[in-house]
Amino acid sequence: MAKGYWVSVYPAISDPERLAAYDKLAGPAVQAGGGRVLSRGGRVVAHEAGITQRVVLIEFDSFEQALAAYESEAYQKALVTLPDGVERDFRIIEGID
């Protein structure tokens, strides 16, 4: 079964304190959904049209598990706290078997 991944890229963060509040709720929701944070805000080297802002990569045992974690009540509560001043490109992708 192919794994599932959440990939988030943050082109703009105007309110880091409110993003930290989101992180406090999102972290436990992701763990409860079976997610494992592989990378969060570490070093980035961008090429071509890439950006060097914050990137988050979370792994799940399956694509379906990644979808279910996103749709969970706990994560939806966290998502509501994501500040308006945060621009985010978020995707759920399926890995290769």
Short mmCIF file of N, CA and C in Angstrom, two decimals:
data_model
loop_
_atom_site.label_atom_id
_atom_site.label_comp_id
_atom_site.label_asym_id
_atom_site.label_seq_id
_atom_site.Cartn_x
_atom_site.Cartn_y
_atom_site.Cartn_z
N MET A 1 0.85 -1.18 0.00
CA MET A 1 0.00 0.00 0.00
C MET A 1 0.89 1.24 0.00
N ALA A 2 0.59 2.18 -0.87
CA ALA A 2 1.36 3.42 -0.96
C ALA A 2 1.10 4.32 0.24
N LYS A 3 2.15 4.97 0.69
CA LYS A 3 2.02 5.91 1.80
C LYS A 3 1.37 7.19 1.31
N GLY A 4 0.89 7.97 2.26
CA GLY A 4 0.33 9.28 1.96
C GLY A 4 1.17 10.35 2.63
N TYR A 5 1.20 11.52 2.03
CA TYR A 5 2.01 12.62 2.55
C TYR A 5 1.24 13.91 2.52
N TRP A 6 1.45 14.71 3.56
CA TRP A 6 1.01 16.10 3.56
C TRP A 6 2.24 16.92 3.22
N VAL A 7 2.11 17.79 2.25
CA VAL A 7 3.20 18.69 1.88
C VAL A 7 2.67 20.11 1.99
N SER A 8 3.30 20.91 2.84
CA SER A 8 2.89 22.30 3.03
C SER A 8 4.08 23.21 2.78
N VAL A 9 3.86 24.22 1.96
CA VAL A 9 4.87 25.25 1.72
C VAL A 9 4.24 26.57 2.10
N TYR A 10 4.98 27.38 2.84
CA TYR A 10 4.46 28.64 3.35
C TYR A 10 5.20 29.81 2.68
N PRO A 11 4.66 30.35 1.58
CA PRO A 11 5.31 31.48 0.90
C PRO A 11 5.36 32.75 1.75
N ALA A 12 4.38 32.93 2.65
CA ALA A 12 4.36 34.15 3.47
C ALA A 12 3.77 33.84 4.84
N ILE A 13 4.45 34.33 5.87
CA ILE A 13 3.98 34.19 7.25
C ILE A 13 4.08 35.56 7.89
N SER A 14 2.94 36.22 8.08
CA SER A 14 2.96 37.56 8.66
C SER A 14 2.71 37.56 10.17
N ASP A 15 2.27 36.43 10.71
CA ASP A 15 1.97 36.36 12.14
C ASP A 15 2.50 35.04 12.73
N PRO A 16 3.82 34.97 13.00
CA PRO A 16 4.42 33.73 13.50
C PRO A 16 3.84 33.24 14.82
N GLU A 17 3.38 34.16 15.69
CA GLU A 17 2.81 33.74 16.97
C GLU A 17 1.50 32.97 16.78
N ARG A 18 0.68 33.45 15.86
CA ARG A 18 -0.59 32.75 15.60
C ARG A 18 -0.33 31.43 14.88
N LEU A 19 0.70 31.37 14.06
CA LEU A 19 1.06 30.10 13.42
C LEU A 19 1.50 29.11 14.49
N ALA A 20 2.21 29.56 15.50
CA ALA A 20 2.62 28.69 16.60
C ALA A 20 1.40 28.14 17.34
N ALA A 21 0.36 28.95 17.49
CA ALA A 21 -0.88 28.48 18.14
C ALA A 21 -1.54 27.38 17.31
N TYR A 22 -1.53 27.56 15.98
CA TYR A 22 -2.05 26.51 15.08
C TYR A 22 -1.23 25.23 15.26
N ASP A 23 0.10 25.38 15.28
CA ASP A 23 0.99 24.21 15.42
C ASP A 23 0.70 23.42 16.69
N LYS A 24 0.37 24.11 17.78
CA LYS A 24 0.08 23.43 19.04
C LYS A 24 -1.15 22.54 18.95
N LEU A 25 -2.13 22.94 18.15
CA LEU A 25 -3.32 22.12 17.95
C LEU A 25 -3.12 21.09 16.85
N ALA A 26 -2.44 21.49 15.79
CA ALA A 26 -2.26 20.60 14.64
C ALA A 26 -1.36 19.42 14.96
N GLY A 27 -0.32 19.63 15.74
CA GLY A 27 0.62 18.55 16.06
C GLY A 27 -0.07 17.33 16.67
N PRO A 28 -0.82 17.50 17.76
CA PRO A 28 -1.52 16.35 18.35
C PRO A 28 -2.55 15.74 17.40
N ALA A 29 -3.21 16.57 16.58
CA ALA A 29 -4.20 16.05 15.62
C ALA A 29 -3.52 15.18 14.58
N VAL A 30 -2.36 15.61 14.11
CA VAL A 30 -1.60 14.82 13.13
C VAL A 30 -1.15 13.50 13.75
N GLN A 31 -0.62 13.55 14.96
CA GLN A 31 -0.18 12.32 15.64
C GLN A 31 -1.35 11.38 15.87
N ALA A 32 -2.48 11.91 16.29
CA ALA A 32 -3.66 11.07 16.52
C ALA A 32 -4.13 10.40 15.23
N GLY A 33 -3.88 11.07 14.09
CA GLY A 33 -4.26 10.52 12.79
C GLY A 33 -3.21 9.59 12.20
N GLY A 34 -2.14 9.33 12.96
CA GLY A 34 -1.11 8.41 12.49
C GLY A 34 0.01 9.07 11.71
N GLY A 35 0.07 10.39 11.70
CA GLY A 35 1.10 11.10 10.93
C GLY A 35 2.42 11.20 11.66
N ARG A 36 3.49 11.22 10.88
CA ARG A 36 4.85 11.38 11.40
C ARG A 36 5.50 12.56 10.67
N VAL A 37 5.92 13.55 11.43
CA VAL A 37 6.57 14.72 10.84
C VAL A 37 7.97 14.33 10.40
N LEU A 38 8.23 14.46 9.10
CA LEU A 38 9.55 14.13 8.56
C LEU A 38 10.43 15.37 8.44
N SER A 39 9.81 16.51 8.21
CA SER A 39 10.56 17.76 8.09
C SER A 39 9.63 18.91 8.43
N ARG A 40 10.18 19.88 9.19
CA ARG A 40 9.38 21.05 9.54
C ARG A 40 10.30 22.25 9.74
N GLY A 41 10.31 23.11 8.76
CA GLY A 41 11.02 24.36 8.90
C GLY A 41 12.54 24.27 8.90
N GLY A 42 13.10 23.17 8.44
CA GLY A 42 14.56 23.05 8.38
C GLY A 42 15.15 23.80 7.20
N ARG A 43 16.36 23.49 6.90
CA ARG A 43 17.05 24.16 5.80
C ARG A 43 16.42 23.80 4.46
N VAL A 44 16.34 24.79 3.58
CA VAL A 44 15.76 24.62 2.25
C VAL A 44 16.69 25.27 1.23
N VAL A 45 16.99 24.57 0.18
CA VAL A 45 17.68 25.15 -0.97
C VAL A 45 16.68 25.10 -2.11
N ALA A 46 16.34 26.27 -2.66
CA ALA A 46 15.33 26.34 -3.71
C ALA A 46 16.00 26.49 -5.07
N HIS A 47 15.45 25.82 -6.05
CA HIS A 47 15.91 25.92 -7.43
C HIS A 47 14.73 26.27 -8.32
N GLU A 48 15.01 26.80 -9.47
CA GLU A 48 14.00 27.16 -10.46
C GLU A 48 12.97 28.09 -9.84
N ALA A 49 11.70 27.74 -9.79
CA ALA A 49 10.68 28.64 -9.26
C ALA A 49 10.41 28.40 -7.77
N GLY A 50 11.26 27.63 -7.10
CA GLY A 50 11.06 27.30 -5.70
C GLY A 50 11.26 28.48 -4.77
N ILE A 51 10.78 28.34 -3.55
CA ILE A 51 10.95 29.37 -2.53
C ILE A 51 11.67 28.74 -1.34
N THR A 52 12.31 29.57 -0.55
CA THR A 52 13.08 29.06 0.59
C THR A 52 12.34 29.23 1.92
N GLN A 53 11.05 29.41 1.88
CA GLN A 53 10.28 29.56 3.10
C GLN A 53 10.03 28.21 3.76
N ARG A 54 9.31 28.24 4.85
CA ARG A 54 9.01 27.05 5.64
C ARG A 54 8.35 25.96 4.79
N VAL A 55 8.83 24.73 4.93
CA VAL A 55 8.26 23.56 4.27
C VAL A 55 8.01 22.51 5.35
N VAL A 56 6.84 21.87 5.29
CA VAL A 56 6.50 20.81 6.24
C VAL A 56 6.14 19.56 5.45
N LEU A 57 6.72 18.42 5.85
CA LEU A 57 6.44 17.14 5.20
C LEU A 57 6.03 16.14 6.28
N ILE A 58 4.83 15.57 6.12
CA ILE A 58 4.29 14.61 7.09
C ILE A 58 3.92 13.34 6.36
N GLU A 59 4.32 12.20 6.93
CA GLU A 59 4.09 10.89 6.31
C GLU A 59 3.00 10.13 7.06
N PHE A 60 2.15 9.45 6.30
CA PHE A 60 1.11 8.57 6.85
C PHE A 60 1.28 7.19 6.22
N ASP A 61 0.76 6.17 6.86
CA ASP A 61 0.91 4.80 6.35
C ASP A 61 0.18 4.58 5.03
N SER A 62 -0.82 5.42 4.73
CA SER A 62 -1.55 5.29 3.47
C SER A 62 -2.12 6.65 3.06
N PHE A 63 -2.45 6.76 1.80
CA PHE A 63 -3.09 7.97 1.28
C PHE A 63 -4.43 8.18 1.98
N GLU A 64 -5.18 7.11 2.18
CA GLU A 64 -6.49 7.19 2.84
C GLU A 64 -6.35 7.70 4.27
N GLN A 65 -5.31 7.25 4.96
CA GLN A 65 -5.06 7.71 6.32
C GLN A 65 -4.74 9.21 6.33
N ALA A 66 -3.98 9.66 5.34
CA ALA A 66 -3.65 11.09 5.24
C ALA A 66 -4.92 11.92 5.02
N LEU A 67 -5.81 11.43 4.15
CA LEU A 67 -7.09 12.13 3.92
C LEU A 67 -7.94 12.17 5.18
N ALA A 68 -8.02 11.03 5.86
CA ALA A 68 -8.84 10.94 7.07
C ALA A 68 -8.31 11.86 8.17
N ALA A 69 -7.00 11.96 8.29
CA ALA A 69 -6.41 12.84 9.30
C ALA A 69 -6.76 14.29 9.01
N TYR A 70 -6.72 14.68 7.74
CA TYR A 70 -7.07 16.04 7.35
C TYR A 70 -8.53 16.33 7.67
N GLU A 71 -9.39 15.38 7.40
CA GLU A 71 -10.82 15.55 7.59
C GLU A 71 -11.28 15.36 9.04
N SER A 72 -10.36 14.94 9.92
CA SER A 72 -10.72 14.67 11.31
C SER A 72 -11.19 15.94 12.01
N GLU A 73 -12.02 15.74 13.01
CA GLU A 73 -12.53 16.87 13.79
C GLU A 73 -11.39 17.63 14.46
N ALA A 74 -10.42 16.90 14.99
CA ALA A 74 -9.29 17.54 15.68
C ALA A 74 -8.49 18.43 14.74
N TYR A 75 -8.22 17.95 13.52
CA TYR A 75 -7.43 18.78 12.60
C TYR A 75 -8.26 19.94 12.08
N GLN A 76 -9.54 19.74 11.85
CA GLN A 76 -10.38 20.83 11.39
C GLN A 76 -10.45 21.96 12.42
N LYS A 77 -10.43 21.61 13.71
CA LYS A 77 -10.38 22.62 14.76
C LYS A 77 -9.06 23.38 14.70
N ALA A 78 -7.97 22.68 14.44
CA ALA A 78 -6.67 23.34 14.31
C ALA A 78 -6.66 24.25 13.10
N LEU A 79 -7.22 23.78 12.01
CA LEU A 79 -7.21 24.53 10.75
C LEU A 79 -7.92 25.88 10.87
N VAL A 80 -8.96 25.92 11.68
CA VAL A 80 -9.70 27.17 11.89
C VAL A 80 -8.80 28.23 12.53
N THR A 81 -7.81 27.81 13.30
CA THR A 81 -6.92 28.76 13.98
C THR A 81 -5.78 29.25 13.09
N LEU A 82 -5.64 28.69 11.90
CA LEU A 82 -4.58 29.13 10.99
C LEU A 82 -4.84 30.58 10.64
N PRO A 83 -3.90 31.45 10.94
CA PRO A 83 -4.17 32.89 10.74
C PRO A 83 -4.32 33.29 9.28
N ASP A 84 -5.10 34.34 9.08
CA ASP A 84 -5.30 34.88 7.73
C ASP A 84 -3.99 35.35 7.11
N GLY A 85 -3.05 35.77 7.93
CA GLY A 85 -1.78 36.29 7.44
C GLY A 85 -0.79 35.22 7.03
N VAL A 86 -1.23 33.97 6.99
CA VAL A 86 -0.36 32.87 6.57
C VAL A 86 -0.81 32.40 5.20
N GLU A 87 0.10 32.48 4.25
CA GLU A 87 -0.16 31.96 2.91
C GLU A 87 0.43 30.56 2.86
N ARG A 88 -0.38 29.57 2.46
CA ARG A 88 0.07 28.18 2.51
C ARG A 88 -0.37 27.44 1.26
N ASP A 89 0.56 26.69 0.70
CA ASP A 89 0.27 25.77 -0.41
C ASP A 89 0.29 24.39 0.20
N PHE A 90 -0.89 23.77 0.34
CA PHE A 90 -1.03 22.49 1.03
C PHE A 90 -1.53 21.43 0.07
N ARG A 91 -0.89 20.27 0.10
CA ARG A 91 -1.32 19.15 -0.76
C ARG A 91 -1.23 17.85 0.00
N ILE A 92 -2.12 16.93 -0.36
CA ILE A 92 -2.03 15.54 0.11
C ILE A 92 -1.68 14.73 -1.12
N ILE A 93 -0.57 14.01 -1.04
CA ILE A 93 -0.11 13.26 -2.21
C ILE A 93 0.08 11.79 -1.85
N GLU A 94 -0.02 10.96 -2.86
CA GLU A 94 0.19 9.52 -2.70
C GLU A 94 1.62 9.18 -3.07
N GLY A 95 2.26 8.38 -2.22
CA GLY A 95 3.61 7.94 -2.50
C GLY A 95 3.63 6.80 -3.49
N ILE A 96 4.80 6.35 -3.79
CA ILE A 96 4.98 5.23 -4.72
C ILE A 96 5.19 3.97 -3.90
N ASP A 97 4.49 2.89 -4.27
CA ASP A 97 4.64 1.61 -3.54
C ASP A 97 6.08 1.19 -3.49
#
